[in-house]
XYZ file of C-alpha atoms in Angstrom:
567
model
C 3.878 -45.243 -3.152
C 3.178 -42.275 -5.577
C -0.696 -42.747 -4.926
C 0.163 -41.977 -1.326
C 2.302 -39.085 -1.629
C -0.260 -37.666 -3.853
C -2.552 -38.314 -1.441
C -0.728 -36.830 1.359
C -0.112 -33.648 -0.709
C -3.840 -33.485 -1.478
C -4.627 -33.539 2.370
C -2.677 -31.073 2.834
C -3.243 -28.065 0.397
C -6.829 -28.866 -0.416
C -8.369 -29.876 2.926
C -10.802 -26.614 3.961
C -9.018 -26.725 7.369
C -5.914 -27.113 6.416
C -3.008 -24.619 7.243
C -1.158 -25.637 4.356
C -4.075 -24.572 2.358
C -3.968 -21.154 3.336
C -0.041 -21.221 3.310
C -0.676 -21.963 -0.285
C -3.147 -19.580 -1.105
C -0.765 -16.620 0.395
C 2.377 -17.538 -1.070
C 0.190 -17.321 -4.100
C -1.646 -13.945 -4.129
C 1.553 -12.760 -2.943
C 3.399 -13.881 -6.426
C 0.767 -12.351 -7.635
C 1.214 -8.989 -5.920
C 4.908 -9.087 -6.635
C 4.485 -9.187 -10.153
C 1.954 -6.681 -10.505
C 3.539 -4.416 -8.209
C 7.292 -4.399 -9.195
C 7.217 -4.761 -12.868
C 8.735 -2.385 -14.684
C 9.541 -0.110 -11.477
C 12.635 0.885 -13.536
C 10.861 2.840 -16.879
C 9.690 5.951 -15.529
C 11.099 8.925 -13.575
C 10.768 9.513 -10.056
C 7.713 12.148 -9.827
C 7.962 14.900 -7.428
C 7.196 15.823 -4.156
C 6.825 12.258 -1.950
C 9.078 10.446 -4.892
C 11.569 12.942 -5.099
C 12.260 13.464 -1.453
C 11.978 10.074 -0.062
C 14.846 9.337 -2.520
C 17.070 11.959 -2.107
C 17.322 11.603 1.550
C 17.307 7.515 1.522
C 20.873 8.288 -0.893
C 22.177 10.752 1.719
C 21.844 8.021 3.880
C 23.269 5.440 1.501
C 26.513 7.737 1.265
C 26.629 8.304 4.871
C 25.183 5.910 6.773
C 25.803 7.653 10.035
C 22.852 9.772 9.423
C 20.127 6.321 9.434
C 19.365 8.432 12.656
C 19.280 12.082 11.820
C 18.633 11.927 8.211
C 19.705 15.000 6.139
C 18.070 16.748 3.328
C 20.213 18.183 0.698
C 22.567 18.685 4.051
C 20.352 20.475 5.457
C 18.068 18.383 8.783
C 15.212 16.272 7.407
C 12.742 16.497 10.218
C 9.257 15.770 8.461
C 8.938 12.228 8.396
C 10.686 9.186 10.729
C 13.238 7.691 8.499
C 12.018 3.358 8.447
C 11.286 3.437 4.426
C 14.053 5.812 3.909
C 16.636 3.161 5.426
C 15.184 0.495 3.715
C 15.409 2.391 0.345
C 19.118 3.566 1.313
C 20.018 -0.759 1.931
C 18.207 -1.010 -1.319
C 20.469 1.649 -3.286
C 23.577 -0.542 -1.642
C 22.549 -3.720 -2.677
C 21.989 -2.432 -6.237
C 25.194 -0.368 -6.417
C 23.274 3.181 -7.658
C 20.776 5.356 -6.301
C 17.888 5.051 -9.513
C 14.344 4.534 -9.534
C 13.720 0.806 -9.502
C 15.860 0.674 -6.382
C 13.902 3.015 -4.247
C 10.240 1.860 -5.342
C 11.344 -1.149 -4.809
C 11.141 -1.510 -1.021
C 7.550 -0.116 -0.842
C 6.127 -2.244 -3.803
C 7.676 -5.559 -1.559
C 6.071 -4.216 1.451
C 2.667 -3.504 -0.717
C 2.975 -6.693 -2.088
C 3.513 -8.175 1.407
C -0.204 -6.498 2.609
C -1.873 -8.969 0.186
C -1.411 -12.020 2.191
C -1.802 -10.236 5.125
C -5.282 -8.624 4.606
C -5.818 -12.838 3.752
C -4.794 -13.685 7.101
C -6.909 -11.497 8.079
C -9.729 -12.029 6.384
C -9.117 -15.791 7.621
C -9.767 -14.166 11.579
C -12.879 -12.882 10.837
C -14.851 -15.824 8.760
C -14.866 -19.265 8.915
C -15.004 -19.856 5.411
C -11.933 -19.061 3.065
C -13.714 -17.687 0.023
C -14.211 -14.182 1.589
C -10.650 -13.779 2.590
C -9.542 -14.911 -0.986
C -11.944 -12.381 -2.906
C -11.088 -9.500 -0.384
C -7.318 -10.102 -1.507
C -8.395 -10.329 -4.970
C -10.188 -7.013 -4.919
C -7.464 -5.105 -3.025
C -4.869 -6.127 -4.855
C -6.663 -5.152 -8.316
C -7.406 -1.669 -6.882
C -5.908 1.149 -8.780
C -5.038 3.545 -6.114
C -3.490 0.703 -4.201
C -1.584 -0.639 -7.639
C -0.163 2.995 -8.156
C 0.506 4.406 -4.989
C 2.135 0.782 -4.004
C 4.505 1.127 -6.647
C 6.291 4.535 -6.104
C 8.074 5.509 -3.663
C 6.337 6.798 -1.165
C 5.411 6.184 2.491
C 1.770 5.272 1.798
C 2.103 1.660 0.587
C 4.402 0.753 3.413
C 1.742 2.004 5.952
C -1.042 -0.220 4.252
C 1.707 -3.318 5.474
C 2.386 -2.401 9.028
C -1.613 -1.312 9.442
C -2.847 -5.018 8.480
C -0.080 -6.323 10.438
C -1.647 -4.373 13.323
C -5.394 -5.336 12.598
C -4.169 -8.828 12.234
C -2.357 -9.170 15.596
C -5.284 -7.135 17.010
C -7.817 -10.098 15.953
C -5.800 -12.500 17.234
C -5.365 -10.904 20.386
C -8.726 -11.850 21.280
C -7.670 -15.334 21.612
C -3.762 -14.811 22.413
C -2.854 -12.157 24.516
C 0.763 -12.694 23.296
C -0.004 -10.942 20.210
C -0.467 -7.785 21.864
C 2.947 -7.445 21.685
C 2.682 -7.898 17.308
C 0.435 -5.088 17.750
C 2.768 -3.087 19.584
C 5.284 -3.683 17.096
C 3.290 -2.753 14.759
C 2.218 0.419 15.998
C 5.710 0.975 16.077
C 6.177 0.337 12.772
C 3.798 2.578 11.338
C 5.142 5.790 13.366
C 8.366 5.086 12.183
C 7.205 5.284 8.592
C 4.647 8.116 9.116
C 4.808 9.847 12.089
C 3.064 9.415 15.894
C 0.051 11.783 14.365
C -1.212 8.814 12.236
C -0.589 6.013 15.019
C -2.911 7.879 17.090
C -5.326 7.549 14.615
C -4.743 3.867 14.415
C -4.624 3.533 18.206
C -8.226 4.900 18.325
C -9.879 2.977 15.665
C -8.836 0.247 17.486
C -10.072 1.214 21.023
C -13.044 1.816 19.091
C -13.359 -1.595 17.637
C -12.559 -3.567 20.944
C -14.938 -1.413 23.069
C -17.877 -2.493 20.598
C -16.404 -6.304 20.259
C -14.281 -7.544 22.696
C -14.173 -4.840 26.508
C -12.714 -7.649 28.133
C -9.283 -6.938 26.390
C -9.281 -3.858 27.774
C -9.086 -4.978 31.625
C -6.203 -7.057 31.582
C -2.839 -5.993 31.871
C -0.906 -8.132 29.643
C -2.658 -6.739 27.013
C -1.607 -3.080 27.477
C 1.893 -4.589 28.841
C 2.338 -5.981 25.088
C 1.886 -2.994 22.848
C 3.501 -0.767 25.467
C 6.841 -3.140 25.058
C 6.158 -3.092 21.023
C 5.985 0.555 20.904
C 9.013 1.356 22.558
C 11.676 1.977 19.331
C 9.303 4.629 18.654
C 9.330 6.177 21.550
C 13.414 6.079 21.667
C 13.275 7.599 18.069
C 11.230 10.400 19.265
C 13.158 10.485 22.233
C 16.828 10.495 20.515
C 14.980 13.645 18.072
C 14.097 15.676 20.742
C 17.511 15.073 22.696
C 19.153 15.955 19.356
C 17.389 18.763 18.131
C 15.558 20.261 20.910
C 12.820 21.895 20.478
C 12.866 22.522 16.908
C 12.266 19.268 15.903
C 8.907 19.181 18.200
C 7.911 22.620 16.011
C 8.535 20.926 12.690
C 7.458 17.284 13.285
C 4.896 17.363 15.565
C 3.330 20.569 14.357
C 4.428 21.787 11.574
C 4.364 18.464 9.671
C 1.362 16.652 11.929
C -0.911 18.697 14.071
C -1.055 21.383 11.092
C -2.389 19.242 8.429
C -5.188 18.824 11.143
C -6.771 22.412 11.290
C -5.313 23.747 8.500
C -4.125 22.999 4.534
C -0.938 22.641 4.366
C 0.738 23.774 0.993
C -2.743 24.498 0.126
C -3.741 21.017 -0.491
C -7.411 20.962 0.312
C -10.166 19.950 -0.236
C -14.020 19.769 0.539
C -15.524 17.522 2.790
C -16.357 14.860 -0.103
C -13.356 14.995 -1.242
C -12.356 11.487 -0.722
C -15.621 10.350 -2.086
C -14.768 11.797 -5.171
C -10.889 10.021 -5.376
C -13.155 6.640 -4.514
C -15.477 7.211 -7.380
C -12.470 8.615 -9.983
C -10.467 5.595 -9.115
C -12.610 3.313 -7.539
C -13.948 1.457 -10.343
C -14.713 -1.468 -11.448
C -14.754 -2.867 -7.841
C -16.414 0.516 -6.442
C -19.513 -1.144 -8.699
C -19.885 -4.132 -5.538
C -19.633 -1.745 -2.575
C -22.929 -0.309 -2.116
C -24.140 -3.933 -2.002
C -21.683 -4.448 0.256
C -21.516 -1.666 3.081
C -25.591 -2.432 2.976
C -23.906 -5.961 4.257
C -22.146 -4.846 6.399
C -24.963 -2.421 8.254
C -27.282 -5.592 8.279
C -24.836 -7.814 10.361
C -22.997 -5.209 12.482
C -24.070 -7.493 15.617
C -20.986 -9.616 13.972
C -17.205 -8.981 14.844
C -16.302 -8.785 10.884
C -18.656 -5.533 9.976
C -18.650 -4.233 13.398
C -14.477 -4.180 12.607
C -15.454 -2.624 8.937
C -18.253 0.101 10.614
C -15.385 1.340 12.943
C -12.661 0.933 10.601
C -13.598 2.567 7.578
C -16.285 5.105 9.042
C -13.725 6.295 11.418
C -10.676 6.747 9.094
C -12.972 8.174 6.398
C -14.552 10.484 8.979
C -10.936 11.346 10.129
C -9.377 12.603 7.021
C -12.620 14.162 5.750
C -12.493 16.611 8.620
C -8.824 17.407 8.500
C -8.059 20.478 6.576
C -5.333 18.790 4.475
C -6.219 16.607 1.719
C -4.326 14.468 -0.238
C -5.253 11.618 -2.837
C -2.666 8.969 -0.701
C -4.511 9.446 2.591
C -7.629 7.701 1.563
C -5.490 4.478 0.975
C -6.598 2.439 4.465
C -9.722 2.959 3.544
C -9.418 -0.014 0.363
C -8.864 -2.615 2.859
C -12.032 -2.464 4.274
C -13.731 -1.786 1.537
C -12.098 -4.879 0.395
C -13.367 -7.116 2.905
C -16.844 -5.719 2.673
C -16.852 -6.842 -0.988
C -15.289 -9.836 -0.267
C -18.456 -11.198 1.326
C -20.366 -10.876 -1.800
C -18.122 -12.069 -4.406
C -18.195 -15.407 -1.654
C -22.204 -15.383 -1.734
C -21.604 -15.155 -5.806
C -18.741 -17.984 -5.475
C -21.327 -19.867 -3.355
C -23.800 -20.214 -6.146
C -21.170 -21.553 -8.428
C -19.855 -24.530 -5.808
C -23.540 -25.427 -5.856
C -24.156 -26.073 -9.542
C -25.333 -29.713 -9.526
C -27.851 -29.368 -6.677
C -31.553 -29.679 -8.214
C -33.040 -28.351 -5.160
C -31.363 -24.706 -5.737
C -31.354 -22.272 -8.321
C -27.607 -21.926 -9.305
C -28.417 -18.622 -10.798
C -27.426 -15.898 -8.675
C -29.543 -12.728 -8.939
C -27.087 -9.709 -9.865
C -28.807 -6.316 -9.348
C -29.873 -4.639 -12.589
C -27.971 -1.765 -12.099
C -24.926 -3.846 -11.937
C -25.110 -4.680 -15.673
C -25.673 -1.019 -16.744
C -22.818 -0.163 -14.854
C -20.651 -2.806 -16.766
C -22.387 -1.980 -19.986
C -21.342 2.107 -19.423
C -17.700 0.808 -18.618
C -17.129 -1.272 -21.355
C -18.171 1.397 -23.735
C -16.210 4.160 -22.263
C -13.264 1.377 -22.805
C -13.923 0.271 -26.572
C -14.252 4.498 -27.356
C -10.706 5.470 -25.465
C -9.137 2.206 -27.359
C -10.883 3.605 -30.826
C -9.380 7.050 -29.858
C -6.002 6.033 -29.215
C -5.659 3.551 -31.913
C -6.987 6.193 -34.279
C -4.061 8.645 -33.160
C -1.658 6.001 -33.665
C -2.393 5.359 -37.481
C -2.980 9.076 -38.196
C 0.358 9.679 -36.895
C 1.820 6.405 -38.903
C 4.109 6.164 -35.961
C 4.222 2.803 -34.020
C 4.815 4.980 -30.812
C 5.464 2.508 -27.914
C 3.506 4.711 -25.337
C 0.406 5.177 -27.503
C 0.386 1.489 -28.585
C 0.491 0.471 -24.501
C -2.598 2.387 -23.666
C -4.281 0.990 -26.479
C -3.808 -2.502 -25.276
C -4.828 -1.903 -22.499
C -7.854 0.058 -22.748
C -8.962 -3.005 -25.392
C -8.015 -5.399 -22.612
C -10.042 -3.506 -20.154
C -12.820 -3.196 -22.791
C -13.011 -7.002 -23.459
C -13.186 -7.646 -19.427
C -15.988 -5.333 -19.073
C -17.820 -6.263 -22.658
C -17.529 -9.952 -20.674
C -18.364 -9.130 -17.439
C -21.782 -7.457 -18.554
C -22.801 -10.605 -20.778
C -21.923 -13.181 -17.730
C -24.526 -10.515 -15.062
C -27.096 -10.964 -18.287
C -27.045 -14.482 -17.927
C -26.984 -14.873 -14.430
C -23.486 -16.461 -14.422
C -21.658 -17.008 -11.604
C -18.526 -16.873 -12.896
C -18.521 -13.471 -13.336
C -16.085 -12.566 -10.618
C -13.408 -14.616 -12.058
C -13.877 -13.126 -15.589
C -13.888 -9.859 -14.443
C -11.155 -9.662 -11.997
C -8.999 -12.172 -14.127
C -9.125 -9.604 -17.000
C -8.926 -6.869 -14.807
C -5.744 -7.982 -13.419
C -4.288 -8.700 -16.509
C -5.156 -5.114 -18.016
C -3.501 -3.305 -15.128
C -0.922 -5.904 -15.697
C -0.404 -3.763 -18.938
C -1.446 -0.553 -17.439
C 1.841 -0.882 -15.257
C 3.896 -1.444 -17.979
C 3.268 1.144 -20.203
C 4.519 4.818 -19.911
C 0.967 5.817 -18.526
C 0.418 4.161 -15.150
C 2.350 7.481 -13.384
C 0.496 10.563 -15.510
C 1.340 13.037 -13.000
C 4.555 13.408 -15.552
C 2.535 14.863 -17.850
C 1.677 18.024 -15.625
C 5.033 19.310 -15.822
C 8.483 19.937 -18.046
C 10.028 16.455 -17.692
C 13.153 16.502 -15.454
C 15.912 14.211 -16.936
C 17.065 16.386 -19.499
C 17.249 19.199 -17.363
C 19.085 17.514 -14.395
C 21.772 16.106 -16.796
C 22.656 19.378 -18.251
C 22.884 20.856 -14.684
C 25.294 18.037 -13.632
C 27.442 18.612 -16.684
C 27.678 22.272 -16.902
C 28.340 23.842 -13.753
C 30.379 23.658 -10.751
C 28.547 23.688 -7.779
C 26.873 27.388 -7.765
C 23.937 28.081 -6.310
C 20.906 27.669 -9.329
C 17.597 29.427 -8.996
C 14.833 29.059 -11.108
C 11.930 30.747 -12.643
C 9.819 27.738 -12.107
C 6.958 28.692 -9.826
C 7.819 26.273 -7.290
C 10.320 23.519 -6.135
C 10.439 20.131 -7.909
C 12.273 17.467 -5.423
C 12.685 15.195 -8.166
C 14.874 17.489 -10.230
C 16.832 17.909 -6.871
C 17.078 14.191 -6.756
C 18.531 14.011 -10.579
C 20.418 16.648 -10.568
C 21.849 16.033 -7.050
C 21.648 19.212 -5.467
C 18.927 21.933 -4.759
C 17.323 23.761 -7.639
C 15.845 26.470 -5.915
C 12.562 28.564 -7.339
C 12.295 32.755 -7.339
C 10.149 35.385 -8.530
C 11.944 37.278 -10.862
C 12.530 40.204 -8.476
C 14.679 37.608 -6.693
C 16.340 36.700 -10.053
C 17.182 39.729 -10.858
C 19.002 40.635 -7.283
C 20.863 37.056 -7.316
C 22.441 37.795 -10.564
C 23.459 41.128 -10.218
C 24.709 40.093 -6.589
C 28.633 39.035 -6.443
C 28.567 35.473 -5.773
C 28.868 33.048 -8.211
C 25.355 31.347 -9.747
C 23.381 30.207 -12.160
C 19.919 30.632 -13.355
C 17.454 28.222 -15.050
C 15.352 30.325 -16.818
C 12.318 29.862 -19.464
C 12.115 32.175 -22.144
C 9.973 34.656 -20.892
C 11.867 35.066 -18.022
C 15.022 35.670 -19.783
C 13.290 38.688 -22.268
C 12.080 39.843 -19.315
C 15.010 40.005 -17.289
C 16.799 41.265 -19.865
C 20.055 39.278 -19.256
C 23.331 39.283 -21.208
C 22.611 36.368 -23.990
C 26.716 35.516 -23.684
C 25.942 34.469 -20.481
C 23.936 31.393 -21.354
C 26.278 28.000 -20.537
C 23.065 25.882 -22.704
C 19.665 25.395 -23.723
C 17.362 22.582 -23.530
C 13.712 23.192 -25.081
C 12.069 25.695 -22.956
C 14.624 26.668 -20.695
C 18.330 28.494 -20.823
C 20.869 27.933 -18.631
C 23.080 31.172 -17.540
C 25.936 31.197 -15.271
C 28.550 33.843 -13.970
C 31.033 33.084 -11.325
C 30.993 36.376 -9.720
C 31.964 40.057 -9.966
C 29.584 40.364 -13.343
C 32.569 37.810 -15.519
C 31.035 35.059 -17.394
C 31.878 31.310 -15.846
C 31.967 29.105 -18.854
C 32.813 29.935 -22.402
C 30.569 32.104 -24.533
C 28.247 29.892 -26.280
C 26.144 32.178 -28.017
C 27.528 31.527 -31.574
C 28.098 28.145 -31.141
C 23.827 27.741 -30.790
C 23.219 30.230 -33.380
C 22.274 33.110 -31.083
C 23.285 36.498 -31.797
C 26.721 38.185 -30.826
C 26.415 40.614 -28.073
């Protein structure tokens, strides 16, 4: 009886055309990505911009959830983005009882997560053989930009989700017009987390990719019947904007916030053409090592559905965003799916040579390209000498400091992988790609829970402090800052606007008759030349002033209580 069950359970999962088999291998790589992607959410601070907005209007929404609709920003209309992720976020704030940081990057590192088995599924459309599809998961999900940007919370990671979703249906379209309506949905989807601007996009790598592959789709109706009923909540969100705000949300949406980034850098974020090339080869690494290998693939069989999908897909999008005047790390993130795939089919030529071990009349040996190994080598010592450095600092400092001792780890895991990975290409072994992306995966396993996977931090003052003493010492003025520019995420702490002036500005505010308060560093203040009994507190680097009005002071002079001197 138990022989049989076994049996039975064996047939299921193991057979090659099994569905249970690839049921099995999802549910697993997307443990995996769960894991990787939502550990330790909690331990660091929202960073600004994306982080900081996203959160602060998903809480608006938690504490009045009439707005899910018309979203508000700081009270004021939030018209840049459509509000999916932020209404997700806002039911993730309710079902953890507080608006902090695990419970808005939480939503986005589940839908992340969720891509994994999806670009599986996919790759499962486009080859007969599972290998590919596994590897392709394997390498996307180990991909640093996709890692980081997954786990925040931000808009980008949720697009990677609905836009496999889309390519998925698409594929399957070809043999079931019924998922035309999936890839509706999905387009859908991804305007309602993005905007139309980047649907459009979508819409025409697509038409690109079933012109080359399958025209026939194109001539019947059911097809265009399908993704015309999918699309239609976006169409009634744009449709309830414009009927609610008129014509100023078509100024700020569609233009200011879409069509601009086109022509022109917005917030001067730009960038050369190569720009993107350069995030790939920063970040890229050590899976960027496969892809020359594997676009050269991918030209070589573009008569085949899989890299004519690949040619469109990623040499569109890339040729997209390198034209548009705005550039942003985040926007090359569609671009590691495909890449993915393409790489998938040679770790599966690689995982080939292992299966046939045993067979006398072929060389089980694969032949890695010599440059391959010096690539390894030159990684694994850049590893071993940023795990010397760090662990050096450590000692000298005789500190066990928890954030110096993480990076250490890691960077020693990382070396290790690498150190490995280049002996297994020297002896021709074909388990390389399981050495490499098993230690891989465990070192940005590491990586994500130390107090280094989000450095931005470390380009500015760090916001906690600050927001807490602006939340316990005043009362609801108006605060301007010296700052040079807005930081959302010390909105988002401190719960209110925190609003950035030159110091002409200052200067005017202060002497005006309302009451405020100024966050000021110290040169500022000297240079201002501002009453010192006016300062409510001071955090390192920055003072806190307030008056409430009329020139009086609104708090109690504190200027001998922190050893400044009397007026």
């Amino acid at each position: 009886m138990q022989s049989s069950v076994f049996a039975e359970i064996q047939r299921k999962f193991l057979s090659s055309r099994s569905p249970y088999r690839d049921l099995a291998w999802s549910l697993l790589l997307w443990g995996v990505a769960l894991i990787l992607l939502t550990s330790g959410l909690e331990q660091l601070p929202l960073r600004d911009w994306d982080e900081g907005t996203v959160a602060q209007v998903a809480r608006e929404i938690w504490q009045h959830p009439d707005a899910w609709l018309h979203p508000t920003l700081h009270g004021q209309p939030y018209l840049n983005k459509p509000p999916l992720l932020h209404n997700l976020i806002a039911l993730s704030y309710h079902s953890f009882g507080s608006a902090d940081e695990g419970a808005a990057r939480l939503p986005g590192a589940i839908l992340t997560a969720t891509s994994v088995p999806l670009l599986y599924y996919l790759g499962r459309e486009l080859w007969p053989h599972r290998a590919a599809a596994i590897w392709a998961s394997i390498v996307y999900l180990t991909w640093l930009p996709v890692v980081r940007y997954g786990r925040l919370a931000m808009l980008d990671g949720t697009v990677l989700c609905f836009w496999l979703l889309w390519m998925l249906c698409l594929l399957r379209t070809r043999r079931n017009l019924s998922y035309a309506l999936g890839v509706g949905i999905a387009l859908g989807l991804v305007g309602l987390t993005k905007g139309i601007m980047l649907a459009v996009l979508f819409g025409a790598i697509s038409l690109g990719f079933v012109l080359w592959d399958t025209p026939r789709l194109l001539t019947h109706p059911w097809f265009w019947l399908g993704i015309t009923l999918g699309a239609v909540p976006l169409g009634a969100w744009y449709l309830a904007q414009w009927t609610y705000y008129g014509q100023d949300f078509l100024i700020e949406n569609l233009l200011n916030q879409s069509a601009h980034r086109v022509w022109q850098a917005v917030e001067n974020n730009s960038g050369p053409p190569w720009y993107y090339l350069l995030e790939l080869l920063k970040y890229g690494f050590p899976a960027l090592i496969f892809v020359p290998a594997a676009l050269k693939r991918v030209w070589q069989e573009q008569n085949l559905s899989w890299a004519r999908l690949l040619l469109v897909w990623g040499g569109g999008y890339l040729a997209a965003i390198s034209l548009m005047g705005t550039k942003l790390p985040w926007y090359s993130l569609p671009l590691y799916p495909a890449l993915a795939l393409a790489v998938g089919v040679i770790l599966a030529d690689i995982w080939q040579q292992f299966q046939q071990q045993g067979h006398p009349s072929r060389d089980p040996r694969p032949r890695y390209p010599q440059w391959w190994l010096w690539g390894f080598i030159v990684m694994a010592l850049i590893a071993w000498v940023g795990a010397a450095i760090r662990a050096t600092s450590v000692m000298e400092s005789g500190v066990l400091d928890p954030e110096r001792v993480h990076l250490t780890v890691t960077l020693l895991a990382a070396a290790m992988t690498f150190t490995m990975t280049a002996s297994l290409i020297a002896q021709r072994n074909p388990m390389m790609p399981i050495v490499l992306f098993w230690g891989w995966l465990i070192s940005l396993l590491l990586f994500v829970n130390s107090f280094d996977w989000l450095w931005e931090l470390n380009e500015d003052y760090p916001v906690k402090p600050v927001a807490t003493m602006i939340r316990e010492k005043t009362q609801g003025q108006p605060i301007y800052t010296s700052h040079p520019y807005d930081r959302p995420s010390l909105n988002f702490y401190a719960n209110r606007p925190i609003i950035s002036a030159d110091p002409h500005q200052l200067y005017q505010k202060w002497h005006g008759n309302e009451p405020i308060c100024l966050l000021l560093d110290y040169d500022s203040f000297d240079q201002l030349d501002l009453d010192p009994e006016a300062i409510v507190e001071f955090p390192p680097d920055w003072l806190l002033l307030c008056h409430a009005g009329q020139g009086t002071i609104g708090t109690p002079t504190r200027s001998q209580e922190w050893g400044l001197p009397p007026s």
